mmCIF file of C-alpha atoms in Angstrom:
data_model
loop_
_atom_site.group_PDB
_atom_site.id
_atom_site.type_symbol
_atom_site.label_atom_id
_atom_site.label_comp_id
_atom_site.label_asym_id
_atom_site.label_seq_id
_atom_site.Cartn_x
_atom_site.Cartn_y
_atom_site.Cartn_z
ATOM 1 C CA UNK A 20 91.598 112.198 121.085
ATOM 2 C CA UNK A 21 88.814 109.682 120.220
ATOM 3 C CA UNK A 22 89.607 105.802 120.003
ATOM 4 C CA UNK A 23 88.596 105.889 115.878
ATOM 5 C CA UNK A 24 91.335 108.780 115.844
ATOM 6 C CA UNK A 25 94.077 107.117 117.478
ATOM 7 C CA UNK A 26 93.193 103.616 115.165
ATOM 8 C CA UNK A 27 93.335 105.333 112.092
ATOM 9 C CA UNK A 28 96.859 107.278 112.986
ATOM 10 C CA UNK A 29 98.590 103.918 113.756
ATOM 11 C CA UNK A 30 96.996 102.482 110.577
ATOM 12 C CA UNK A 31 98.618 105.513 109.038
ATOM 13 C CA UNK A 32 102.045 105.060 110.904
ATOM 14 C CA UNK A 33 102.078 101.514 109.677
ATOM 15 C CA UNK A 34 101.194 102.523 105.709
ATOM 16 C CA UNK A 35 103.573 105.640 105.913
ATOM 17 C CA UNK A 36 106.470 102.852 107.278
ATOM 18 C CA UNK A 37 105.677 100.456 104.909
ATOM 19 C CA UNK A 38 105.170 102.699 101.978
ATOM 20 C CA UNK A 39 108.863 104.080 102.692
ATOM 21 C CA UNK A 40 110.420 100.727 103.065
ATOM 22 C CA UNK A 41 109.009 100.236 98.982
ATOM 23 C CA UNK A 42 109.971 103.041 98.438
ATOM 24 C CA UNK A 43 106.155 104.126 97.392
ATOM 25 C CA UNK A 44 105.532 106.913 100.120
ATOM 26 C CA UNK A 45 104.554 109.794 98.148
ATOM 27 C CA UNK A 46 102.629 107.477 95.630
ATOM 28 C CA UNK A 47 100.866 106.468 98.432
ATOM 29 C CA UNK A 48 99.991 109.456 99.918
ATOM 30 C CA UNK A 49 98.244 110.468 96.628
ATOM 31 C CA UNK A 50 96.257 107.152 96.079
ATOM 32 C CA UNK A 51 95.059 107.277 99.607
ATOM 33 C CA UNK A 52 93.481 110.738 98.921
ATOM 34 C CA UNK A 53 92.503 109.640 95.779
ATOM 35 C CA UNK A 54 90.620 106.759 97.774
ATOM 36 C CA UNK A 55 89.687 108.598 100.418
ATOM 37 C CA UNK A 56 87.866 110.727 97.860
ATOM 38 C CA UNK A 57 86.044 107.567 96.326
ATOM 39 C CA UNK A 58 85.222 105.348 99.212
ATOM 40 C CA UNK A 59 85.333 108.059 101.741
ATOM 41 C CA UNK A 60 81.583 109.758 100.753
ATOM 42 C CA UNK A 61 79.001 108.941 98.711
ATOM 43 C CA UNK A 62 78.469 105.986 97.031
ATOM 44 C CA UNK A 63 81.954 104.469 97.655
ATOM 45 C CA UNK A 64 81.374 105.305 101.310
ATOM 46 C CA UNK A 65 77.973 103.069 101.733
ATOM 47 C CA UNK A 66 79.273 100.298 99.433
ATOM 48 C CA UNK A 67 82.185 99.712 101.964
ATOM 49 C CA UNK A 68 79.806 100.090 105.310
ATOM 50 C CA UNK A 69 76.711 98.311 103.937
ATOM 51 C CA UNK A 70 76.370 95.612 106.460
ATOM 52 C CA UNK A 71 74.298 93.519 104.332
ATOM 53 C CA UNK A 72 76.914 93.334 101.607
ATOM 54 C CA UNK A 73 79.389 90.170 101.635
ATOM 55 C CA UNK A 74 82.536 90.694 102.262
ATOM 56 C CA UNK A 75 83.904 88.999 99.353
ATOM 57 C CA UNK A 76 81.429 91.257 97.268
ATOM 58 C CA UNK A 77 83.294 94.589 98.890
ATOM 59 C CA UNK A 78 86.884 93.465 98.220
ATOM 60 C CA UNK A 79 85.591 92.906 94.147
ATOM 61 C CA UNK A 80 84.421 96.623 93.982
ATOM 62 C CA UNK A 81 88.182 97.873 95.542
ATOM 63 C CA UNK A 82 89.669 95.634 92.817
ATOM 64 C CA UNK A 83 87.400 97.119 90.375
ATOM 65 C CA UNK A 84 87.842 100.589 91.311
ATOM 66 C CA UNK A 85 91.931 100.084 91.709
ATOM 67 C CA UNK A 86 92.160 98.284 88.484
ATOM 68 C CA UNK A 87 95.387 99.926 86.511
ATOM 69 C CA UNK A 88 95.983 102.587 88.840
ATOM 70 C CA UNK A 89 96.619 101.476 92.398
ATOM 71 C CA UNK A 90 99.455 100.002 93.763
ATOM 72 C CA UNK A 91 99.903 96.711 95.379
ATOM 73 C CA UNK A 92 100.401 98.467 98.694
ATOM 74 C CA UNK A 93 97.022 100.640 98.507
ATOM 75 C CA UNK A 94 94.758 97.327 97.542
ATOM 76 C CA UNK A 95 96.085 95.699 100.507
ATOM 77 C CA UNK A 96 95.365 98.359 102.737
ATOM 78 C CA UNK A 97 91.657 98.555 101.728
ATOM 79 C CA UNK A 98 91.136 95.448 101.914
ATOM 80 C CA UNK A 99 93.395 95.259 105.440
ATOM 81 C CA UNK A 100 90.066 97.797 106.394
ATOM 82 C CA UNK A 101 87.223 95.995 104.836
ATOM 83 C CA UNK A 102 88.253 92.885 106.660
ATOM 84 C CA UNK A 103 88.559 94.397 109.894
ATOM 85 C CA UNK A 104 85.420 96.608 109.287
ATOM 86 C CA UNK A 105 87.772 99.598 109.707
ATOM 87 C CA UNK A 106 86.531 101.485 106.401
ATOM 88 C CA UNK A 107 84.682 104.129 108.038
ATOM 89 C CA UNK A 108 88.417 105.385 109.162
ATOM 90 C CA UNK A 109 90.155 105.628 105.496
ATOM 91 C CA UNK A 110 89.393 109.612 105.302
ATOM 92 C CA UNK A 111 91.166 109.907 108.645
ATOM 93 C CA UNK A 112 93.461 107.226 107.448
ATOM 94 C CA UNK A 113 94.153 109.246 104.672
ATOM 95 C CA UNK A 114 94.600 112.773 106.551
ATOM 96 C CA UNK A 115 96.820 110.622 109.753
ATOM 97 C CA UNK A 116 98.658 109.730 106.564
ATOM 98 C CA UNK A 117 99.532 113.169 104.745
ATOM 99 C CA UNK A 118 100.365 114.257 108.345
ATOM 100 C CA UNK A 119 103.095 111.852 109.196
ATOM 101 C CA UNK A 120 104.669 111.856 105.287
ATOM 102 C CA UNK A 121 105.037 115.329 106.055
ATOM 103 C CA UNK A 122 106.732 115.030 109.151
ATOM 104 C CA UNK A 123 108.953 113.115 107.690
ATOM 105 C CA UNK A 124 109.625 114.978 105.278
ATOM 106 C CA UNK A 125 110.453 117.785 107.934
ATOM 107 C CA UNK A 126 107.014 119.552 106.936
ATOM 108 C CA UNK A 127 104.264 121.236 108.788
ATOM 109 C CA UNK A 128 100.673 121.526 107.338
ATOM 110 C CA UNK A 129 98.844 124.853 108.101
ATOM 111 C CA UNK A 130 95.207 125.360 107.754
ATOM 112 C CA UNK A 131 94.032 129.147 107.166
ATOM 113 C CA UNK A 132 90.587 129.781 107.087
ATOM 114 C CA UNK A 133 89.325 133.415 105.286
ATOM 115 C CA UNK A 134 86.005 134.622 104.207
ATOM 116 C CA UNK A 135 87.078 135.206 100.752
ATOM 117 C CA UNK A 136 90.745 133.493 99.126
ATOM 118 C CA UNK A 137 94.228 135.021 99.533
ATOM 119 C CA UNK A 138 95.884 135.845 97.215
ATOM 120 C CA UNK A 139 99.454 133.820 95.923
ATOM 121 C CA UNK A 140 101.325 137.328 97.510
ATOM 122 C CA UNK A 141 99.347 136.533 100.318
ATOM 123 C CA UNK A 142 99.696 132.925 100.655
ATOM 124 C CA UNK A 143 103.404 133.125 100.124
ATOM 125 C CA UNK A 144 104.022 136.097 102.719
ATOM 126 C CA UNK A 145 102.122 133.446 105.393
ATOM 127 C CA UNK A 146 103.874 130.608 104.216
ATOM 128 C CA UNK A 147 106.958 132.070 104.732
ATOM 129 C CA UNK A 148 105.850 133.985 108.045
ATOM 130 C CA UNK A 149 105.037 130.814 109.469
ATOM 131 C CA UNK A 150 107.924 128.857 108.191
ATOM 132 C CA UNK A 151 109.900 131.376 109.824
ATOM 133 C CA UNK A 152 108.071 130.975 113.778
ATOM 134 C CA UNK A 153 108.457 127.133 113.288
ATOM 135 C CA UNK A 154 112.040 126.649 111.956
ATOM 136 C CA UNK A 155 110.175 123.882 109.110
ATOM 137 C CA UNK A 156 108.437 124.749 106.038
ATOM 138 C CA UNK A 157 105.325 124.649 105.694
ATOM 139 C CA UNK A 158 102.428 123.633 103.262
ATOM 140 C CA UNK A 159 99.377 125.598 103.586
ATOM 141 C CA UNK A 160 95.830 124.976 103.037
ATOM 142 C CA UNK A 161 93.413 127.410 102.332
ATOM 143 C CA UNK A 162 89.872 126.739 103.386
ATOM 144 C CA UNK A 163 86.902 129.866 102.576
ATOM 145 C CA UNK A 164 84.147 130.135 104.781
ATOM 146 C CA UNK A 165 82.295 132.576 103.170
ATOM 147 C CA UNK A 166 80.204 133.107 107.123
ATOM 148 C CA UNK A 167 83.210 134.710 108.291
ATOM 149 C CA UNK A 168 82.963 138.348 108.482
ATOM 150 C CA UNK A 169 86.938 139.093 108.422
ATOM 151 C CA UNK A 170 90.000 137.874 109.469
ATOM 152 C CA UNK A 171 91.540 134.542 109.306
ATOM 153 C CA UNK A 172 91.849 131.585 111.364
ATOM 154 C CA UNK A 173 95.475 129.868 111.231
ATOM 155 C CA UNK A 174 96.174 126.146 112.292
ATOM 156 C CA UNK A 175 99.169 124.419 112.475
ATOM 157 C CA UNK A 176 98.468 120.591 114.435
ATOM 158 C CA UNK A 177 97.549 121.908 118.266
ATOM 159 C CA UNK A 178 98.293 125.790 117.585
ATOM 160 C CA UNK A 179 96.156 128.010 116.977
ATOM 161 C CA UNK A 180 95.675 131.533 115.976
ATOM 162 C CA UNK A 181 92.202 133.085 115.391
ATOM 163 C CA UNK A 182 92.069 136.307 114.016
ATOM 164 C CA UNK A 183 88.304 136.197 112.843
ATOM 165 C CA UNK A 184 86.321 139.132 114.005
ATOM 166 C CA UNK A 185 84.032 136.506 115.911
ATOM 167 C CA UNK A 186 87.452 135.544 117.999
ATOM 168 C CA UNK A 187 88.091 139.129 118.201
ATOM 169 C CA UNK A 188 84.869 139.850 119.945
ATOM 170 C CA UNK A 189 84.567 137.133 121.827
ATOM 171 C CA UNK A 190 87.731 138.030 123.740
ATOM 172 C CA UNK A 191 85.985 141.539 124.073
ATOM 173 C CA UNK A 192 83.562 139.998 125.661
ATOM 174 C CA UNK A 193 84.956 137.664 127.959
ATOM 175 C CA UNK A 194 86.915 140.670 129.210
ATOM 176 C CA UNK A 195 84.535 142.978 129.664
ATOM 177 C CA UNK A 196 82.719 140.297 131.755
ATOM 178 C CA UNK A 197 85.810 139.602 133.823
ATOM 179 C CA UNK A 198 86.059 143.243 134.736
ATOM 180 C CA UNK A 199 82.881 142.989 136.778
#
């Protein structure tokens, strides 16, 4: 795990504990994608890291952009990060974020990865499959890579089960190789 990971998880520990002490944790979870989204890429994203930009002149542009619909909680945190020079981490902020709300909340997150979408059948008969193996329910995300020839790719924190046809013959391969 790289040193910008681990910073940004105990930034997120700290928000989530926070945020459920007010009582705000969901709300928060939603305006830190939202800012993730706006000062996370792009524009927002070198407005934040331009090193030649005043401090002061950062923290107006967060007030600007939060005006009317971010809470108290959410302004302080980006401005926690712009002070610090931490804003580079808010995406992963964000992510460390949904990640710990939803262990508390007695959640898991699960990525699947297909060439083309699932269907909601689909989706649900995972959902529940995996539910089922990990005794917590589970939120899924669906991701399309349209360079994958078939299969999907399931992940669930550290596990991980690759069904792609690339996985598929890789294994082939590497046992056809251990053979001789």
């Amino acid at each position: 795990m790289s040193q910008e990971t681990v910073i940004a998880s105990k930034y997120a520990k700290a928000a989530l504990s926070l945020a459920q002490e007010q009582r705000q944790a969901e709300q928060l979870l939603e305006e830190l994608e939202w800012a993730a989204g706006q000062f996370g890429q792009g524009d927002g994203r070198r407005l934040l890291l331009d090193p030649r930009l005043p401090v002061s002149r950062k923290l107006e542009a967060i007030d600007a952009a939060t005006a009317g619909q971010g809470s108290p909680l959410l302004r302080s945190l980006l401005k926690l990060l712009v002070e610090k020079r931490r804003s580079a981490l808010l995406p992963a902020i964000a992510a460390g974020y949904r990640q710990e709300w939803l262990a508390a909340r007695k959640l898991g997150v699960a990525t699947v990865t297909t060439a083309i979408p699932l269907s909601d059948a689909q989706l649900g008969q995972l959902r529940a499959k995996l539910s089922e193996l990990h005794g917590r329910e589970i939120e899924l995300q669906q991701v399309v890579k349209t360079e994958l020839l078939a299969g999907a790719r399931v992940e669930i924190g550290d596990w991980l089960l690759d069904g792609t046809l690339e996985a598929r013959i890789d294994r082939l391969r590497r046992a056809l190789l251990s053979e001789n």
